Coordinates of C-alpha atoms in Angstrom, one line a residue:
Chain A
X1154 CA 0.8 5.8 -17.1
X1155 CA 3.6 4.5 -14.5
X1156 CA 3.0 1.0 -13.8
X1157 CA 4.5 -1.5 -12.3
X1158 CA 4.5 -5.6 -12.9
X1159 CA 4.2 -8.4 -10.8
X1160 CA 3.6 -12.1 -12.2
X1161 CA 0.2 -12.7 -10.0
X1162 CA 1.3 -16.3 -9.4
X1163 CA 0.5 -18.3 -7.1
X1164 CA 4.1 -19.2 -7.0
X1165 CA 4.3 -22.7 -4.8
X1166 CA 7.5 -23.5 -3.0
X1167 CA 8.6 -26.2 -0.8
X1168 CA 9.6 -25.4 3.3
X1169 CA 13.4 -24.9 3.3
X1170 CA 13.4 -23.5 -0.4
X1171 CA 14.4 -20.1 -2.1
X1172 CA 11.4 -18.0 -3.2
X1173 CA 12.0 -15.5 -5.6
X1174 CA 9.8 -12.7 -6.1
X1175 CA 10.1 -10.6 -9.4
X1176 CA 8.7 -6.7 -10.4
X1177 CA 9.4 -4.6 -12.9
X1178 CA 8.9 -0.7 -13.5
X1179 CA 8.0 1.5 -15.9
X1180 CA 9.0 5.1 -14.7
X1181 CA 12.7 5.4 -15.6
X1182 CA 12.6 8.1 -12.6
X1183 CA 11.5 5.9 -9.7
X1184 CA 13.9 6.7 -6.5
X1185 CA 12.4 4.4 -4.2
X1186 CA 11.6 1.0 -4.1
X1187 CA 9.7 -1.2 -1.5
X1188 CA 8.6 -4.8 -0.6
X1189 CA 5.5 -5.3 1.3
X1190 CA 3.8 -8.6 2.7
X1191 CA -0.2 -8.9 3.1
X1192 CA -1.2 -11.4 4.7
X1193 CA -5.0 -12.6 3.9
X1194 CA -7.3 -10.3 5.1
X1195 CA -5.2 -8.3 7.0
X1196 CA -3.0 -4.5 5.7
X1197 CA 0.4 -5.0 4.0
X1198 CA 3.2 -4.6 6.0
X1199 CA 6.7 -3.1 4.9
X1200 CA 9.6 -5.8 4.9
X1201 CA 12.2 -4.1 2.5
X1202 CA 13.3 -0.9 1.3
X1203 CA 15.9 0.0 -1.2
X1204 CA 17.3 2.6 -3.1
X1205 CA 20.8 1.5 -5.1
X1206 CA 21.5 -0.5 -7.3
X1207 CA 22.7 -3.9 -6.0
X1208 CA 21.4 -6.0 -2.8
X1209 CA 20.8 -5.4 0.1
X1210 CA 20.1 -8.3 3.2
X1211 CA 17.9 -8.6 5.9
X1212 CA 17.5 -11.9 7.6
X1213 CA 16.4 -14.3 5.1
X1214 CA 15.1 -11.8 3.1
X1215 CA 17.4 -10.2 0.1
X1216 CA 15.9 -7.1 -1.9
X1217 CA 17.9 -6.7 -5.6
X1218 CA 17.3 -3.4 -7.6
X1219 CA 18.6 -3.4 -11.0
X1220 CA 17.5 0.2 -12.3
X1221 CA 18.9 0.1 -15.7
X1222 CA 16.6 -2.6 -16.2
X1223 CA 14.0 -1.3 -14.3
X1224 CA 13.6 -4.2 -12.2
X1225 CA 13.5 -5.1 -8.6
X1226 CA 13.5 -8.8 -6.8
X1227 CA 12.7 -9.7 -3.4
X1228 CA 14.6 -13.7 -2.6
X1229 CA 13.2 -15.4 0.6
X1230 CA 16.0 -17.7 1.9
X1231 CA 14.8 -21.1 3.6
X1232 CA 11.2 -20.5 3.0
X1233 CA 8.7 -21.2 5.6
X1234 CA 4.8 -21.5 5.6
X1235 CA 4.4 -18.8 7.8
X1236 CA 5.9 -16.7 4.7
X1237 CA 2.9 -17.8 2.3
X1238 CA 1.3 -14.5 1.4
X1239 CA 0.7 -11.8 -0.8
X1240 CA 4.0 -9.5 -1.8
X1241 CA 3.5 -6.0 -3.5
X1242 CA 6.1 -4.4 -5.3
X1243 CA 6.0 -0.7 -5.0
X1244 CA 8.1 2.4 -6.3
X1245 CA 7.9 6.2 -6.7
X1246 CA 9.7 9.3 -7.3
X1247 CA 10.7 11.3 -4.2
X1248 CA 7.6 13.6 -3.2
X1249 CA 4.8 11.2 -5.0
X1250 CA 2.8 8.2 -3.5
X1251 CA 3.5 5.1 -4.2
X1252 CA 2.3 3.1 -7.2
X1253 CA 1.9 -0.5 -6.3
X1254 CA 1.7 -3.5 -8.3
X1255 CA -1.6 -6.2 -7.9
X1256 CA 1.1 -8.3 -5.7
X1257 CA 2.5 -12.2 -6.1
X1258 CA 0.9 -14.9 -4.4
X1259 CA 3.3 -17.0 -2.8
X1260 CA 2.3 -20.8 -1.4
X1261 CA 5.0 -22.3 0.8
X1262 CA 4.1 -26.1 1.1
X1263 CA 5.6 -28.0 4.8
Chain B
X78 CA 3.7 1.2 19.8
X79 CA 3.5 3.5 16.3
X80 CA 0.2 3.4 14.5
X81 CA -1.8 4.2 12.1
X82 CA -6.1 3.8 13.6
X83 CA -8.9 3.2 10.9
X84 CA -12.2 3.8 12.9
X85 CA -14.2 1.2 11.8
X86 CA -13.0 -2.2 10.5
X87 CA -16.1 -3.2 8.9
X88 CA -19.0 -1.2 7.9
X89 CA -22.4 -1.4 5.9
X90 CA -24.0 1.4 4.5
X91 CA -26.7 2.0 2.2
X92 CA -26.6 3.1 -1.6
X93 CA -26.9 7.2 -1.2
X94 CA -25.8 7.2 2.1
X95 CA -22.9 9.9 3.1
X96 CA -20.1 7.7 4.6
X97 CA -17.1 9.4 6.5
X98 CA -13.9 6.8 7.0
X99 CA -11.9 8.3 9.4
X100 CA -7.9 7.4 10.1
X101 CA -5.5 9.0 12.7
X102 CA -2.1 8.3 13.1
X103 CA 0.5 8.7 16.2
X104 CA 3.9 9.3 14.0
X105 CA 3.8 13.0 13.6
X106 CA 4.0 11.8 10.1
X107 CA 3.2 15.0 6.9
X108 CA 1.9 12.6 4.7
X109 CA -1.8 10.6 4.5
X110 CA -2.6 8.6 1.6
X111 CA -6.2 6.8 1.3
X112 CA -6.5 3.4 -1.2
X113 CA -8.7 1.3 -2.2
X114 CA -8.3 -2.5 -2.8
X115 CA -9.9 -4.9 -5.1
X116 CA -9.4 -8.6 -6.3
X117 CA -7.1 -8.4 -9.4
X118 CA -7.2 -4.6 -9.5
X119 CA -4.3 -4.4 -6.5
X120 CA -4.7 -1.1 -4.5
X121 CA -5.3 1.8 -6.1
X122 CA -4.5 5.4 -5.0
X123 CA -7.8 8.0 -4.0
X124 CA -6.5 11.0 -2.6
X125 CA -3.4 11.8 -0.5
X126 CA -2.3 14.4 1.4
X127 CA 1.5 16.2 2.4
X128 CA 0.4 18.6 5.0
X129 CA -2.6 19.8 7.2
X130 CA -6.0 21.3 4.7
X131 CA -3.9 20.0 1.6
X132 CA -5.2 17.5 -0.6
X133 CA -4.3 16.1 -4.4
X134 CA -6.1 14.1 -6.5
X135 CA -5.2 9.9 -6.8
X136 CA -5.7 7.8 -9.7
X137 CA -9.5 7.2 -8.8
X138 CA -11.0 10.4 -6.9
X139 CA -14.3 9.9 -8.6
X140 CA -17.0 10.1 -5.8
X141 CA -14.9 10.8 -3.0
X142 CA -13.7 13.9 -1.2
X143 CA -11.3 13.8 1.7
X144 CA -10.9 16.3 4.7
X145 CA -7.3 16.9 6.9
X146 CA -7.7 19.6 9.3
X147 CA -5.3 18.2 11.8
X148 CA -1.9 16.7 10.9
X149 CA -2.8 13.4 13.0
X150 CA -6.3 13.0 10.8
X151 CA -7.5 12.5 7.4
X152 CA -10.9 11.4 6.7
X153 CA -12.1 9.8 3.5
X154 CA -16.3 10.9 2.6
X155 CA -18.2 9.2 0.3
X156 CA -20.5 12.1 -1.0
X157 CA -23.0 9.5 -1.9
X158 CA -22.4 5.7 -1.9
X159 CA -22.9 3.3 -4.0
X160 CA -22.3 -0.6 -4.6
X161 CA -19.4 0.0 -6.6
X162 CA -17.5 1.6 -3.9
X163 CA -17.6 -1.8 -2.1
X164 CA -14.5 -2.5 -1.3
X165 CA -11.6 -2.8 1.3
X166 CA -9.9 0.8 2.2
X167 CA -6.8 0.9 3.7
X168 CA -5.5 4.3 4.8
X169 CA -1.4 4.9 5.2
X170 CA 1.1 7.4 6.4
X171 CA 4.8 8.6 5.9
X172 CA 7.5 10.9 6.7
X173 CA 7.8 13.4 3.8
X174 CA 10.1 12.0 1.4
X175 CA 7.9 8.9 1.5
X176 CA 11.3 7.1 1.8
X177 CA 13.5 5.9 4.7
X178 CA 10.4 4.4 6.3
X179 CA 7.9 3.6 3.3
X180 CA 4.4 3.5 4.6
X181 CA 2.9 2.6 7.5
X182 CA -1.1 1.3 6.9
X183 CA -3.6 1.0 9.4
X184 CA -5.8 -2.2 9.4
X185 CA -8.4 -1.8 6.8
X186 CA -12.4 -0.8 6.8
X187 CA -13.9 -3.5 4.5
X188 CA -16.6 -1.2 3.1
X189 CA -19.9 -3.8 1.6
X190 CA -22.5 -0.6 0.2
X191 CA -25.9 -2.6 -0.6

């Protein structure tokens, strides 16, 4: 069964602080790797992609893949309430659907 | 604008009722993926599809078929519902590798069966 991790949280951070957003995977053979914010009540919404190993910027957001450790990381620079959320980790193989964790809570405080 | 339209964004049906969920997207996009998502169960995969009048099995097809006879529409049936299909479904769509772009995901139909 391919499965993939997320701590459920919430994880509580102050306005102005780094969140940092954690996932591991259990297929060896994922290609793909994705970060996606849901906001309550409403669809997820991609906000990172990656596919190396390494980081990769956008904005304040930073996406980290480690695949020899089968672990991916999403950082949030200078946090902001509006980022308070739900964030799902998700991966697959090239040709498969993608296999999603239950997602971290994330609380930014003003 | 791209999108990705669920017909309904709430609905309440009756236990043996036939329910269609319908979702069309504007992208040209090959691939349609239905899920369903529950409280501490995250969003699990029904049925998906990578071209028109093909269909595979998700993790949970049990009581649902699904129908794409157009590339822009794939339609979710609930042969006969019950309570435990109450949930929120959230229909998506990608360019073939599932890559560059991820998924795009239309707004949701929160499903209540009573």
């Amino acid at each position: 069964q391919k499965e993939v991790e997320q701590n459920s949280g919430p994880l509580s951070v102050p306005e102005g602080a780094i969140a940092s957003l954690n996932c591991t995977y259990s297929d060896r053979g994922s290609q793909s790797f994705f970060w996606y914010r849901q906001y309550s009540g409403k669809s997820p919404e991609l906000i990172m992609s990656i596919y190396s190993n390494g980081d990769k910027e956008d904005g304040r957001f930073t996406a980290q893949l480690n695949k020899a450790s089968q672990y991916v990381s999403l950082l949030i620079r200078d946090s902001q309430p509006s980022d308070s959320a739900t964030y799902l980790c998700a991966v697959n193989q090239a040709g498969t659907a993608l296999i999603f964790g239950k997602g971290t809570t994330l609380s930014v405080s003003s | 604008d791209v999108k990705v339209t669920q017909s309904s964004r709430y609905l309440v049906k009756r236990t043996g009722e036939k329910v269609f969920l319908e979702c069309v997207q504007d992208m040209d996009h090959e691939n349609m993926f239905w899920y369903r998502q529950d409280p501490g169960l995250g969003l699990r995969l029904i049925y998906f599809s990578y071209d028109v009048k093909m269909k595979e099995k998700g993790d949970i097809p049990e009581g649902y078929s699904v129908s794409r006879e157009k590339k822009e529409r794939f339609s979710l049936i609930l042969e006969s519902a019950s309570t435990n299909q109450t949930s929120m479904y959230l229909c998506a769509s990608s360019l073939p590798t599932g890559g560059s772009g991820g998924y795009t995901f239309g707004s949701g139909t929160r499903l209540t069966v009573v």
